[in-house]
Amino acid sequence: MKKIQITGELSRRQWMGVAAGGLVTGLVPLAVWADGDRDRKYRNTLVRRRPKPTPPLDPSPISGKKVVVVGAGMAGMTVAKYLRMWGGSGLEVTLVEPDALYTSNIMSNLVLNGSRNVAGLQYSRDALTQQYGVVRKTGSVVGIDNGARLVTLGDGSTLPYDRLVLAPGVSFDDAYGLTQDDYEKRTPHAWRAGPQTTLLRQQIAAMQNQDIFVMTIPKSPYRCPPGPYERACVVADHLKTTGRSGCKVIVLDENPVIQAERHTFETAFTGLHGGVIQYVPSVTGIQIDPVTKVVTYVDVVGGTQGI
C-alpha cells in the first residue's frame, strides 16, 4: 500500500485510523463500543433497555457539494451509490480506485479446488456511473490536505471535496520472514482475491502423494474470521477427491482456539477431514523459508518444531 501524505488538522496516524474503518469524515457520527461486555450488570441493562427510535433521514437534496470516496471495494461502492441516491442531483460523488474491475473475496476459496476461477469473481463498476451518476476516477491517492480539502492523486491531479470517505481496504505486512515479493511469486497468502489466488490454485494442483500443505492463521482480529478454516477444509476435500493419498493439511493457528463457528470446524477437522487436517493452536514464532519450503514454529509448551 502506498504511503499517503496528509496535512491539516489531523495527523497522519489519526487519518490512518480513520481510513482503517472506512469512516465517512464529517458525514456521520462515529459510535465506539467500549470493552463493556465484561460487565454483566451493564450488559443486562443494555439488553432490557428499549432502543431509541432513529430519526428519519432528511429527504431534502444537497446542492453544490462534492464528496470524494477513496477506495471502490464493498464499502466504497456502497457509500458512493447511496450518497447519490439520497443526496439528490446536486451532490457530486467521485470514486477513486486504481483497478478497473472489482474482484470479490467472497467464494474465492472455491478457486482453489477449480469450482470457480478468478474471472468469475470479477465485476465492473459501470452501474455506479450509468445508473447512479457516480464520477469514477482511475488512480491512487498519494496525499490529503485536510485544511485545503484537496485529495492528490499519483498523476499530480487534485480533487476538491466538502466531505471525504476513506475506504482503502487492508494492506499486508511482511510476516514470518517473507517479503511482498515472496507473497506474489512463491508463498501466496491469497487474502485478497486475484493473481495470488490463481498461483495458490496452481500449487495445490501440482501436489503429489504424501505432500504437505501448511497454512498459518494470524492472531485475531483479522479479516474474515472463518475464511482460513474454510480454506483448510476446501483444500483437504480437494486432495481427497482427486486421489492424492497421504497428503496433510497442517493449520498453524496463533490463536488458542478456532475463531469462528468453532463447533462446525472442530467437527470437520476431527471427523470429516480427520487424518488429513492437523490443527495446531497457540503457535508462536512462525518462520517460513520460501526457498527450502521449511516452516518452523514454537508450540504451546515452548518447543521448537519444524515442518
Short mmCIF file of C-alpha atoms in Angstrom, two decimals:
data_model
loop_
_atom_site.label_atom_id
_atom_site.label_comp_id
_atom_site.label_asym_id
_atom_site.label_seq_id
_atom_site.Cartn_x
_atom_site.Cartn_y
_atom_site.Cartn_z
CA MET A 1 0.00 0.00 0.00
CA LYS A 2 1.47 3.36 -0.98
CA LYS A 3 2.08 5.94 1.72
CA ILE A 4 -0.25 8.92 1.68
CA GLN A 5 0.94 12.36 2.71
CA ILE A 6 -1.69 14.04 4.88
CA THR A 7 -1.63 17.65 6.01
CA GLY A 8 -4.03 19.76 8.01
CA GLU A 9 -5.58 19.45 11.43
CA LEU A 10 -5.43 15.66 11.62
CA SER A 11 -2.13 13.84 11.98
CA ARG A 12 -1.20 11.04 9.60
CA ARG A 13 -1.77 8.47 12.36
CA GLN A 14 -5.23 9.85 13.05
CA TRP A 15 -6.10 9.74 9.35
CA MET A 16 -4.86 6.18 9.06
CA GLY A 17 -7.06 5.21 11.98
CA VAL A 18 -9.99 6.75 10.18
CA ALA A 19 -9.04 5.06 6.92
CA ALA A 20 -8.89 1.64 8.51
CA GLY A 21 -12.54 1.84 9.40
CA GLY A 22 -13.77 3.36 6.15
CA LEU A 23 -15.24 6.30 8.10
CA VAL A 24 -17.19 9.00 6.33
CA THR A 25 -15.39 12.01 7.73
CA GLY A 26 -17.74 14.79 8.63
CA LEU A 27 -20.86 12.97 7.40
CA VAL A 28 -21.83 10.52 10.13
CA PRO A 29 -21.06 10.30 13.86
CA LEU A 30 -18.68 7.58 14.98
CA ALA A 31 -20.11 5.20 17.58
CA VAL A 32 -17.46 3.37 19.61
CA TRP A 33 -18.22 0.37 21.81
CA ALA A 34 -16.02 0.26 24.90
CA ASP A 35 -14.86 -3.03 26.38
CA GLY A 36 -18.00 -3.21 28.50
CA ASP A 37 -19.02 -6.75 27.63
CA ARG A 38 -17.16 -7.99 30.68
CA ASP A 39 -19.59 -6.11 32.92
CA ARG A 40 -22.56 -8.46 33.25
CA LYS A 41 -24.73 -5.89 35.01
CA TYR A 42 -24.15 -3.30 32.29
CA ARG A 43 -24.75 -5.85 29.56
CA ASN A 44 -28.06 -6.92 31.07
CA THR A 45 -29.12 -3.30 31.35
CA LEU A 46 -28.43 -2.85 27.66
CA VAL A 47 -30.50 -5.88 26.78
CA ARG A 48 -33.52 -4.68 28.74
CA ARG A 49 -33.42 -1.09 27.50
CA ARG A 50 -35.57 -0.23 24.52
CA PRO A 51 -33.59 1.27 21.64
CA LYS A 52 -34.25 4.90 20.88
CA PRO A 53 -36.06 5.47 17.58
CA THR A 54 -33.77 6.50 14.74
CA PRO A 55 -34.70 9.92 13.34
CA PRO A 56 -35.77 9.80 9.68
CA LEU A 57 -33.31 10.86 7.02
CA ASP A 58 -33.69 14.40 5.75
CA PRO A 59 -35.17 13.89 2.28
CA SER A 60 -34.11 17.32 1.04
CA PRO A 61 -31.38 17.15 -1.64
CA ILE A 62 -27.88 18.52 -1.13
CA SER A 63 -26.80 21.14 -3.67
CA GLY A 64 -23.34 22.18 -4.76
CA LYS A 65 -21.41 19.74 -2.56
CA LYS A 66 -18.62 17.38 -3.53
CA VAL A 67 -17.88 14.04 -1.88
CA VAL A 68 -14.72 12.09 -2.75
CA VAL A 69 -14.70 8.37 -1.93
CA VAL A 70 -11.25 6.75 -1.83
CA GLY A 71 -11.41 3.02 -2.49
CA ALA A 72 -14.00 1.12 -4.51
CA GLY A 73 -14.39 -2.13 -2.65
CA MET A 74 -17.63 -3.15 -0.95
CA ALA A 75 -17.58 -0.19 1.44
CA GLY A 76 -16.60 2.47 -1.07
CA MET A 77 -19.00 1.35 -3.78
CA THR A 78 -21.89 1.07 -1.34
CA VAL A 79 -21.43 4.51 0.18
CA ALA A 80 -20.98 6.10 -3.27
CA LYS A 81 -24.20 4.52 -4.52
CA TYR A 82 -26.33 5.57 -1.56
CA LEU A 83 -24.91 9.07 -1.35
CA ARG A 84 -26.02 9.58 -4.93
CA MET A 85 -29.42 8.01 -4.23
CA TRP A 86 -30.05 10.07 -1.10
CA GLY A 87 -28.14 13.24 -1.91
CA GLY A 88 -30.08 14.36 -4.95
CA SER A 89 -28.78 15.56 -8.29
CA GLY A 90 -26.85 18.43 -6.70
CA LEU A 91 -24.45 16.14 -4.82
CA GLU A 92 -21.35 15.20 -6.85
CA VAL A 93 -19.74 11.91 -5.78
CA THR A 94 -16.32 10.94 -7.15
CA LEU A 95 -14.98 7.42 -6.61
CA VAL A 96 -11.19 6.95 -6.75
CA GLU A 97 -9.82 3.46 -7.43
CA PRO A 98 -6.76 2.19 -9.36
CA ASP A 99 -8.31 -1.09 -10.58
CA ALA A 100 -10.81 -1.24 -13.43
CA LEU A 101 -12.58 -4.34 -12.05
CA TYR A 102 -13.61 -5.34 -8.55
CA THR A 103 -12.52 -8.87 -7.57
CA SER A 104 -14.69 -10.34 -4.82
CA ASN A 105 -13.10 -12.23 -1.95
CA ILE A 106 -16.43 -13.95 -1.36
CA MET A 107 -16.33 -17.50 -2.79
CA SER A 108 -12.65 -17.11 -3.71
CA ASN A 109 -11.75 -20.27 -1.77
CA LEU A 110 -13.62 -22.20 -4.47
CA VAL A 111 -10.95 -21.15 -6.96
CA LEU A 112 -8.57 -23.43 -5.07
CA ASN A 113 -10.46 -26.59 -5.99
CA GLY A 114 -11.32 -25.50 -9.52
CA SER A 115 -15.02 -24.90 -8.85
CA ARG A 116 -14.62 -21.27 -9.88
CA ASN A 117 -12.00 -19.06 -11.49
CA VAL A 118 -10.90 -15.54 -10.66
CA ALA A 119 -12.57 -14.13 -13.77
CA GLY A 120 -15.89 -15.34 -12.40
CA LEU A 121 -15.33 -13.26 -9.27
CA GLN A 122 -14.72 -10.01 -11.14
CA TYR A 123 -17.32 -7.29 -11.57
CA SER A 124 -17.32 -3.97 -13.36
CA ARG A 125 -18.35 -0.73 -11.68
CA ASP A 126 -20.23 0.57 -14.72
CA ALA A 127 -23.60 0.58 -12.96
CA LEU A 128 -22.34 3.17 -10.48
CA THR A 129 -21.77 5.58 -13.35
CA GLN A 130 -24.59 4.61 -15.67
CA GLN A 131 -27.38 4.15 -13.12
CA TYR A 132 -26.35 6.33 -10.19
CA GLY A 133 -24.22 9.07 -11.71
CA VAL A 134 -21.07 8.42 -9.69
CA VAL A 135 -17.98 10.02 -11.24
CA ARG A 136 -15.17 7.47 -11.45
CA LYS A 137 -11.51 8.44 -11.34
CA THR A 138 -8.81 5.87 -12.04
CA GLY A 139 -5.76 6.40 -9.85
CA SER A 140 -4.20 6.12 -6.41
CA VAL A 141 -4.28 8.73 -3.66
CA VAL A 142 -0.85 9.96 -2.56
CA GLY A 143 -1.82 12.95 -0.45
CA ILE A 144 -4.67 14.51 1.51
CA ASP A 145 -4.71 18.19 2.54
CA ASN A 146 -7.37 18.42 5.21
CA GLY A 147 -7.06 22.19 5.51
CA ALA A 148 -7.48 22.92 1.81
CA ARG A 149 -9.79 19.92 1.39
CA LEU A 150 -7.87 18.50 -1.54
CA VAL A 151 -7.02 14.93 -2.50
CA THR A 152 -3.86 14.49 -4.60
CA LEU A 153 -3.57 11.55 -6.99
CA GLY A 154 -0.47 9.80 -8.27
CA ASP A 155 -0.57 11.66 -11.58
CA GLY A 156 -0.41 15.01 -9.77
CA SER A 157 -4.06 15.93 -10.30
CA THR A 158 -6.19 17.06 -7.37
CA LEU A 159 -9.81 16.57 -6.35
CA PRO A 160 -11.54 19.15 -4.13
CA TYR A 161 -14.03 17.87 -1.58
CA ASP A 162 -16.53 19.02 1.00
CA ARG A 163 -16.65 15.59 2.57
CA LEU A 164 -14.19 12.71 2.27
CA VAL A 165 -14.75 8.97 2.63
CA LEU A 166 -11.70 6.76 3.18
CA ALA A 167 -12.32 3.09 2.40
CA PRO A 168 -8.96 1.81 1.07
CA GLY A 169 -9.22 -1.73 2.42
CA VAL A 170 -6.33 -3.52 4.09
CA SER A 171 -2.63 -3.63 3.34
CA PHE A 172 -0.37 -6.57 4.13
CA ASP A 173 2.70 -6.57 6.36
CA ASP A 174 5.78 -8.68 5.80
CA ALA A 175 5.37 -11.65 8.13
CA TYR A 176 7.10 -14.89 9.09
CA GLY A 177 10.31 -13.84 7.34
CA LEU A 178 8.56 -13.40 3.99
CA THR A 179 8.51 -10.34 1.74
CA GLN A 180 5.86 -8.93 -0.58
CA ASP A 181 7.80 -10.47 -3.47
CA ASP A 182 7.58 -13.88 -1.77
CA TYR A 183 3.82 -13.46 -1.45
CA GLU A 184 3.46 -12.71 -5.14
CA LYS A 185 5.82 -15.36 -6.54
CA ARG A 186 6.43 -18.21 -4.09
CA THR A 187 4.33 -18.27 -0.94
CA PRO A 188 0.95 -16.65 -1.66
CA HIS A 189 -1.34 -15.80 1.22
CA ALA A 190 -4.27 -15.03 -1.14
CA TRP A 191 -6.08 -12.93 1.46
CA ARG A 192 -7.05 -10.66 -1.43
CA ALA A 193 -8.58 -12.49 -4.38
CA GLY A 194 -6.61 -12.14 -7.59
CA PRO A 195 -3.30 -13.39 -9.02
CA GLN A 196 -2.23 -14.90 -5.69
CA THR A 197 -5.40 -16.99 -5.62
CA THR A 198 -4.57 -18.36 -9.06
CA LEU A 199 -0.97 -19.09 -8.02
CA LEU A 200 -2.14 -20.93 -4.91
CA ARG A 201 -4.56 -22.94 -7.03
CA GLN A 202 -1.70 -23.96 -9.32
CA GLN A 203 0.46 -25.00 -6.37
CA ILE A 204 -2.33 -27.15 -4.92
CA ALA A 205 -2.97 -28.75 -8.31
CA ALA A 206 0.73 -29.70 -8.50
CA MET A 207 0.76 -31.51 -5.14
CA GLN A 208 1.71 -35.20 -5.21
CA ASN A 209 1.02 -38.11 -2.87
CA GLN A 210 2.41 -37.56 0.64
CA ASP A 211 2.84 -33.81 0.11
CA ILE A 212 2.10 -31.36 2.92
CA PHE A 213 0.05 -28.16 2.68
CA VAL A 214 0.87 -25.75 5.52
CA MET A 215 -1.21 -22.68 6.26
CA THR A 216 -0.99 -20.11 9.04
CA ILE A 217 -3.68 -18.11 10.81
CA PRO A 218 -2.71 -14.79 12.42
CA LYS A 219 -3.76 -13.72 15.86
CA SER A 220 -7.20 -12.09 15.96
CA PRO A 221 -8.52 -9.70 14.86
CA TYR A 222 -8.10 -10.37 11.15
CA ARG A 223 -10.24 -10.16 8.02
CA CYS A 224 -12.99 -12.80 7.65
CA PRO A 225 -12.50 -14.99 10.77
CA PRO A 226 -13.96 -18.21 9.27
CA GLY A 227 -12.07 -17.85 5.99
CA PRO A 228 -8.84 -19.71 6.88
CA TYR A 229 -10.68 -22.64 8.47
CA GLU A 230 -12.94 -22.87 5.44
CA ARG A 231 -9.85 -22.85 3.21
CA ALA A 232 -8.33 -25.75 5.14
CA CYS A 233 -11.50 -27.78 4.58
CA VAL A 234 -11.68 -26.91 0.88
CA VAL A 235 -8.06 -27.95 0.32
CA ALA A 236 -8.41 -31.16 2.35
CA ASP A 237 -11.56 -32.14 0.47
CA HIS A 238 -9.92 -31.42 -2.89
CA LEU A 239 -6.86 -33.51 -2.06
CA LYS A 240 -9.06 -36.44 -1.05
CA THR A 241 -11.45 -36.27 -4.01
CA THR A 242 -8.59 -36.05 -6.51
CA GLY A 243 -6.92 -39.15 -5.09
CA ARG A 244 -3.79 -37.61 -3.58
CA SER A 245 -3.08 -40.18 -0.86
CA GLY A 246 -1.16 -39.46 2.31
CA CYS A 247 -1.36 -35.68 1.95
CA LYS A 248 -1.64 -33.50 5.03
CA VAL A 249 -3.13 -30.05 5.64
CA ILE A 250 -1.39 -28.57 8.68
CA VAL A 251 -3.04 -25.48 10.17
CA LEU A 252 -0.79 -23.37 12.41
CA ASP A 253 -3.09 -21.07 14.39
CA GLU A 254 -1.68 -18.26 16.51
CA ASN A 255 -4.97 -18.24 18.41
CA PRO A 256 -5.74 -20.62 21.28
CA VAL A 257 -8.98 -21.85 19.68
CA ILE A 258 -10.83 -21.69 16.37
CA GLN A 259 -12.09 -18.13 15.95
CA ALA A 260 -15.41 -18.65 14.14
CA GLU A 261 -18.03 -21.41 14.01
CA ARG A 262 -15.87 -23.38 16.39
CA HIS A 263 -18.06 -26.47 16.74
CA THR A 264 -18.56 -26.71 12.97
CA PHE A 265 -14.87 -26.60 12.15
CA GLU A 266 -13.80 -28.80 15.06
CA THR A 267 -16.23 -31.42 13.77
CA ALA A 268 -14.89 -31.04 10.23
CA PHE A 269 -11.25 -31.21 11.30
CA THR A 270 -11.61 -34.27 13.52
CA GLY A 271 -14.44 -36.06 11.71
CA LEU A 272 -14.99 -35.35 8.03
CA HIS A 273 -11.35 -34.48 7.36
CA GLY A 274 -9.78 -36.39 10.22
CA GLY A 275 -6.45 -37.88 9.21
CA VAL A 276 -5.89 -35.13 6.66
CA ILE A 277 -6.18 -31.88 8.63
CA GLN A 278 -3.85 -31.42 11.58
CA TYR A 279 -4.86 -28.39 13.64
CA VAL A 280 -2.16 -26.83 15.84
CA PRO A 281 -3.35 -23.94 18.06
CA SER A 282 -1.42 -21.41 20.17
CA VAL A 283 1.69 -21.36 17.99
CA THR A 284 4.20 -18.51 18.08
CA GLY A 285 7.44 -17.57 16.35
CA ILE A 286 6.45 -18.84 12.91
CA GLN A 287 9.24 -18.59 10.33
CA ILE A 288 8.96 -19.67 6.69
CA ASP A 289 11.82 -20.26 4.28
CA PRO A 290 10.29 -19.91 0.79
CA VAL A 291 13.33 -21.48 -0.89
CA THR A 292 13.73 -24.64 1.21
CA LYS A 293 9.98 -24.77 1.99
CA VAL A 294 10.65 -25.36 5.67
CA VAL A 295 8.38 -23.92 8.36
CA THR A 296 9.46 -23.61 11.99
CA TYR A 297 7.37 -22.53 14.96
CA VAL A 298 7.16 -22.65 18.74
CA ASP A 299 4.41 -24.86 20.13
CA VAL A 300 2.21 -24.25 23.16
CA VAL A 301 4.73 -25.81 25.58
CA GLY A 302 7.66 -23.80 24.22
CA GLY A 303 9.24 -26.41 21.99
CA THR A 304 10.58 -25.53 18.54
CA GLN A 305 9.01 -27.60 15.79
CA GLY A 306 9.74 -27.90 12.08
CA ILE A 307 7.75 -28.98 9.04
#
